[in-house]
CSV table of C-alpha atoms in Angstrom, one decimal:
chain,number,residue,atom,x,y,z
A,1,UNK,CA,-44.0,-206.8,-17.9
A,2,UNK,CA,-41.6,-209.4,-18.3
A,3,UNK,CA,-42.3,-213.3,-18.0
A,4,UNK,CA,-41.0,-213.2,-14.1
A,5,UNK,CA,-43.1,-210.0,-13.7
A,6,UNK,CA,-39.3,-208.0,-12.7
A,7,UNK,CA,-41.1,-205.3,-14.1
A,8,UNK,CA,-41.2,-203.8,-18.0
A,9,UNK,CA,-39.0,-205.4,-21.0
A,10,UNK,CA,-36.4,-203.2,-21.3
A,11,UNK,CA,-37.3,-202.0,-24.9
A,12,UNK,CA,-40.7,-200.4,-23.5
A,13,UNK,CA,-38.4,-197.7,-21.6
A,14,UNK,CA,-37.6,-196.1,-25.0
A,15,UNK,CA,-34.2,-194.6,-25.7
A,16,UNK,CA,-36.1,-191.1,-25.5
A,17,UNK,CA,-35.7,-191.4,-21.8
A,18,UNK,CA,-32.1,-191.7,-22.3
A,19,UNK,CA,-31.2,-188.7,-24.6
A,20,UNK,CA,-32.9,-186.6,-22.6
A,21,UNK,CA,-31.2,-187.9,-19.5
A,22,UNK,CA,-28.1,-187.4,-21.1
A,23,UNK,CA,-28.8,-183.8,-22.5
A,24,UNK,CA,-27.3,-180.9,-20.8
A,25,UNK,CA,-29.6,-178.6,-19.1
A,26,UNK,CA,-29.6,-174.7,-19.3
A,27,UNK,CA,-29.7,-174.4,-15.7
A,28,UNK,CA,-30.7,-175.6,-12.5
A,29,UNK,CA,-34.3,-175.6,-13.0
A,30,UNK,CA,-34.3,-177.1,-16.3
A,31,UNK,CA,-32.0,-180.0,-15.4
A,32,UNK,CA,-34.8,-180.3,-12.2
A,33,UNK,CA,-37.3,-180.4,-14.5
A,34,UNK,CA,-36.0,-182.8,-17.0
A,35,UNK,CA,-34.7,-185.3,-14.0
A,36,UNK,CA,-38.6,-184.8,-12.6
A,37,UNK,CA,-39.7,-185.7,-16.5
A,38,UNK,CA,-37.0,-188.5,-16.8
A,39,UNK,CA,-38.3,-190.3,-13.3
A,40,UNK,CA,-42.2,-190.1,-14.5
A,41,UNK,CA,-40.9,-192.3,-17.6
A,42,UNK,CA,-39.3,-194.2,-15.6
A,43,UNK,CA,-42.1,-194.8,-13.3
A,44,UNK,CA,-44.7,-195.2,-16.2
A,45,UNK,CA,-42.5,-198.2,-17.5
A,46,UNK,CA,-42.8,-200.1,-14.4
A,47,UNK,CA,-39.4,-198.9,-12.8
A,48,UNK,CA,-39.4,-198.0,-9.3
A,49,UNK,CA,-37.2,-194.4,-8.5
A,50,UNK,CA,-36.4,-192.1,-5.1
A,51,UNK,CA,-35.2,-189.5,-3.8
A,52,UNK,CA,-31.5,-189.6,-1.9
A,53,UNK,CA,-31.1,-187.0,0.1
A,54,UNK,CA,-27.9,-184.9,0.6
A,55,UNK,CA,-25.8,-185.3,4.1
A,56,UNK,CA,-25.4,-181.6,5.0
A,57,UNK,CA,-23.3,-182.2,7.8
A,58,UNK,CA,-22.4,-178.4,9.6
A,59,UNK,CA,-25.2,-177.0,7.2
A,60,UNK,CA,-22.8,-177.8,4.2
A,61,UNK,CA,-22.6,-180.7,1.6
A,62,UNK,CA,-20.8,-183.4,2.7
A,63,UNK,CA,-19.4,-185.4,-0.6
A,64,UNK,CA,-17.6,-188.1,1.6
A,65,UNK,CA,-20.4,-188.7,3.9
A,66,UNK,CA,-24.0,-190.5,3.6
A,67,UNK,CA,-24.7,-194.1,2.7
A,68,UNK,CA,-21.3,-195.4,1.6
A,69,UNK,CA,-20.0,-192.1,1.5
A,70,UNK,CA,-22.1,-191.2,-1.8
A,71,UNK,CA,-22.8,-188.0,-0.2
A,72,UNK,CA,-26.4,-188.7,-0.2
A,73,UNK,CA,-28.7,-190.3,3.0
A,74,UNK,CA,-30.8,-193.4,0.4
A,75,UNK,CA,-34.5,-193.3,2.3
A,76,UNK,CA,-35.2,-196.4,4.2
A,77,UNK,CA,-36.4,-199.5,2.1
A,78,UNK,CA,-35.3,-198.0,-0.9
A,79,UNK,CA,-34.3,-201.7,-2.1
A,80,UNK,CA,-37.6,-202.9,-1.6
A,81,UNK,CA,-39.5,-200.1,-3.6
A,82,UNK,CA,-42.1,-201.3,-6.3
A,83,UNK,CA,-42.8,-198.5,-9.1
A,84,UNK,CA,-46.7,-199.4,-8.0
A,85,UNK,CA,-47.1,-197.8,-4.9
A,86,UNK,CA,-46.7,-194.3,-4.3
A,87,UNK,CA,-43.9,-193.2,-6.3
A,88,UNK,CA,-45.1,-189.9,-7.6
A,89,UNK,CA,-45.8,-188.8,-3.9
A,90,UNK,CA,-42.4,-189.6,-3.9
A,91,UNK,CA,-41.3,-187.6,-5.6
A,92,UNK,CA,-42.7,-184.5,-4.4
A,93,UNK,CA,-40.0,-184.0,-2.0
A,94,UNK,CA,-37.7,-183.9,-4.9
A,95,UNK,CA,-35.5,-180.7,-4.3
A,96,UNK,CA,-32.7,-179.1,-6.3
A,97,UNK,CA,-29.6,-180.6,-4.5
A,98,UNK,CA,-31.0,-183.9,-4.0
A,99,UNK,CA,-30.3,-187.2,-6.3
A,100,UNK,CA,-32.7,-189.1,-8.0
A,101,UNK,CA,-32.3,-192.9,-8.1
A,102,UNK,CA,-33.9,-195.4,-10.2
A,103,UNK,CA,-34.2,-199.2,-8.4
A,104,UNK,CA,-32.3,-201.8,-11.0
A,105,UNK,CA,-33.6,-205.0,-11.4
A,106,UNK,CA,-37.0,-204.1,-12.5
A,107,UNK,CA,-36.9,-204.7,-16.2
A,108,UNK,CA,-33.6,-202.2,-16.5
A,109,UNK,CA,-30.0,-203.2,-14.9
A,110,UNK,CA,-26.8,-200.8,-15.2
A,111,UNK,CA,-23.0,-201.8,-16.3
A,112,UNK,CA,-21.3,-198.9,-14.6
A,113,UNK,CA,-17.9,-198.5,-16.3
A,114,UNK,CA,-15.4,-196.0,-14.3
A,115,UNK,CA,-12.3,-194.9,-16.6
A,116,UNK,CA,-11.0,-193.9,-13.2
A,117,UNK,CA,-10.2,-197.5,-11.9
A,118,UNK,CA,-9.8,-199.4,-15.1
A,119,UNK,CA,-12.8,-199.7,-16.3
A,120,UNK,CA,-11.6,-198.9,-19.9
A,121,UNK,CA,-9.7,-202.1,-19.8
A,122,UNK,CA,-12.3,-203.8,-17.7
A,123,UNK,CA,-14.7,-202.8,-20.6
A,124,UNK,CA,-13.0,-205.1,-23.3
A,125,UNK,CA,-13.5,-207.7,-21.1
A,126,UNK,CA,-17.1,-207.4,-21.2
A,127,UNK,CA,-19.4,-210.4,-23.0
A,128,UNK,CA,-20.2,-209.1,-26.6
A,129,UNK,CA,-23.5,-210.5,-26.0
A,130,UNK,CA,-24.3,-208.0,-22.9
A,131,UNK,CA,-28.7,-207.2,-23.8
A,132,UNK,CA,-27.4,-203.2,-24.1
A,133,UNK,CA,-30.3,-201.1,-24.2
A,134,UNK,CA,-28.7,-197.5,-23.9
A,135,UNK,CA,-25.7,-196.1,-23.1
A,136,UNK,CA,-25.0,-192.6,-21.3
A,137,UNK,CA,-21.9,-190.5,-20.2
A,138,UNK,CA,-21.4,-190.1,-16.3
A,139,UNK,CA,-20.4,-186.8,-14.5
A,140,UNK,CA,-17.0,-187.8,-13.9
A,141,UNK,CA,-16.2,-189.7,-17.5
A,142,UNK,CA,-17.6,-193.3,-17.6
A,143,UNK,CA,-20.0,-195.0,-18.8
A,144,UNK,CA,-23.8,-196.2,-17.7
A,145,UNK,CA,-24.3,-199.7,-20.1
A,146,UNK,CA,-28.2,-200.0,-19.5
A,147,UNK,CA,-29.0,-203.2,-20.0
A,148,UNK,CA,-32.1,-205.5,-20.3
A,149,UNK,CA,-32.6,-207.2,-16.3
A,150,UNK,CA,-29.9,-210.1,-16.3
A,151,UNK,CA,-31.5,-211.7,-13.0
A,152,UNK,CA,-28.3,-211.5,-11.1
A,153,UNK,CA,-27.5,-210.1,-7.5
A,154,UNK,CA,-25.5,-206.5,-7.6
A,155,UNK,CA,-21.8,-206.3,-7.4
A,156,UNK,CA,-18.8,-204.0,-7.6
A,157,UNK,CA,-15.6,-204.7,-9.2
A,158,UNK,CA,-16.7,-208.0,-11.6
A,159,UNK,CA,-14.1,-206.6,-13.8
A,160,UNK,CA,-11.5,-203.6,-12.6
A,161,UNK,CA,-13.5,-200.2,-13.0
A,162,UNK,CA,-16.7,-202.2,-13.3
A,163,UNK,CA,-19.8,-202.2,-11.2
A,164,UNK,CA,-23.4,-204.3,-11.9
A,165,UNK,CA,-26.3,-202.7,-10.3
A,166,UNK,CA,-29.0,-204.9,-11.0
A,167,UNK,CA,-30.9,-207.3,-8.8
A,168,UNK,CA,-32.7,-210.9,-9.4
A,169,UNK,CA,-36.0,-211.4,-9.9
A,170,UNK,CA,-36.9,-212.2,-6.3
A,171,UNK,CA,-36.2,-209.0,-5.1
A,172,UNK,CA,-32.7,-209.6,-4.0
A,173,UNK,CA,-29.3,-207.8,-4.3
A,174,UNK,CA,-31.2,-204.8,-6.0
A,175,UNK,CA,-29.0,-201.9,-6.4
A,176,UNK,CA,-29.6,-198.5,-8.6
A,177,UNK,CA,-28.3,-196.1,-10.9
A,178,UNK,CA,-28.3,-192.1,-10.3
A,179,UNK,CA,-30.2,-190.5,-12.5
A,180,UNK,CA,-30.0,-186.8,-11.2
């Protein structure tokens, strides 16, 4: 744990966690498994993951629709979530289809860098100092820039194309990263 007990220092997550997060599966079952394996590390260092949900309004997906329109319903008190109590039970509801989430703030934050909306410019424009732990490739071509817990609140668009979802160490402004 960290001096403000935010959870693990970053380092004790391993970059395993990452590669394998990262690789791409042979299938469906395999990528459930390795998301399943990927949110027991995460767990196990201290950081607190859940399951979204899809919104399947009319019995089909809908993408635009959800919390935020993520396409996914986040459980109540998500932001509030320790990686103490109950978390594999959790997880047992875990479903091909749904996400997995992992709670930021907790020893882990993520510099979300979207090509999409600038992000590649934004990116230049980051401090050259930023704690970077791991990096990993998006679905839709950015970036994830995990980085060690920078005690700040979460926010979109610090820079164009660039999110922080992190949260400080008195619980506040959490925010989290997909991980499946």
């Amino acid at each position: 744990m960290t001096d403000n007990d935010n959870g693990p220092d970053a380092d004790d997550v391993g970059a395993v966690m990452f590669e394998e997060l990262c690789a791409a599966p042979d299938d469906e079952t395999s990528s459930h498994d390795t998301a399943l394996a990927t949110a027991h590390q995460l767990i196990a260092a201290g950081i607190p993951v859940f399951v979204a949900k899809p919104d399947m309004t009319s019995g089909e997906w809908n993408p635009a629709g959800g919390h935020k329109g993520s396409g996914y319903w986040l459980p109540r008190g998500w932001n509030t979530l320790d990686a103490v109590h109950g978390q594999d039970g959790r997880l047992h509801a875990y479903r091909p289809g749904d996400a997995l989430c992992a709670l930021m703030g907790w020893g882990l934050d993520v510099v979300d860098i979207d090509p999409r909306n600038g992000g590649t410019d934004g990116r230049t424009r980051l401090p050259h100092d930023l704690p970077i732990v791991a990096e990993a490739d998006t679905p839709n071509g950015g970036t994830h820039l995990f980085v060690r817990s920078m005690n700040v609140r979460s926010r979109d668009g610090v820079l164009p194309g660039i999110d922080v979802k992190a949260g400080t160490s008195a619980g506040k402004g959490r925010g989290f990263a997909w991980i499946a």
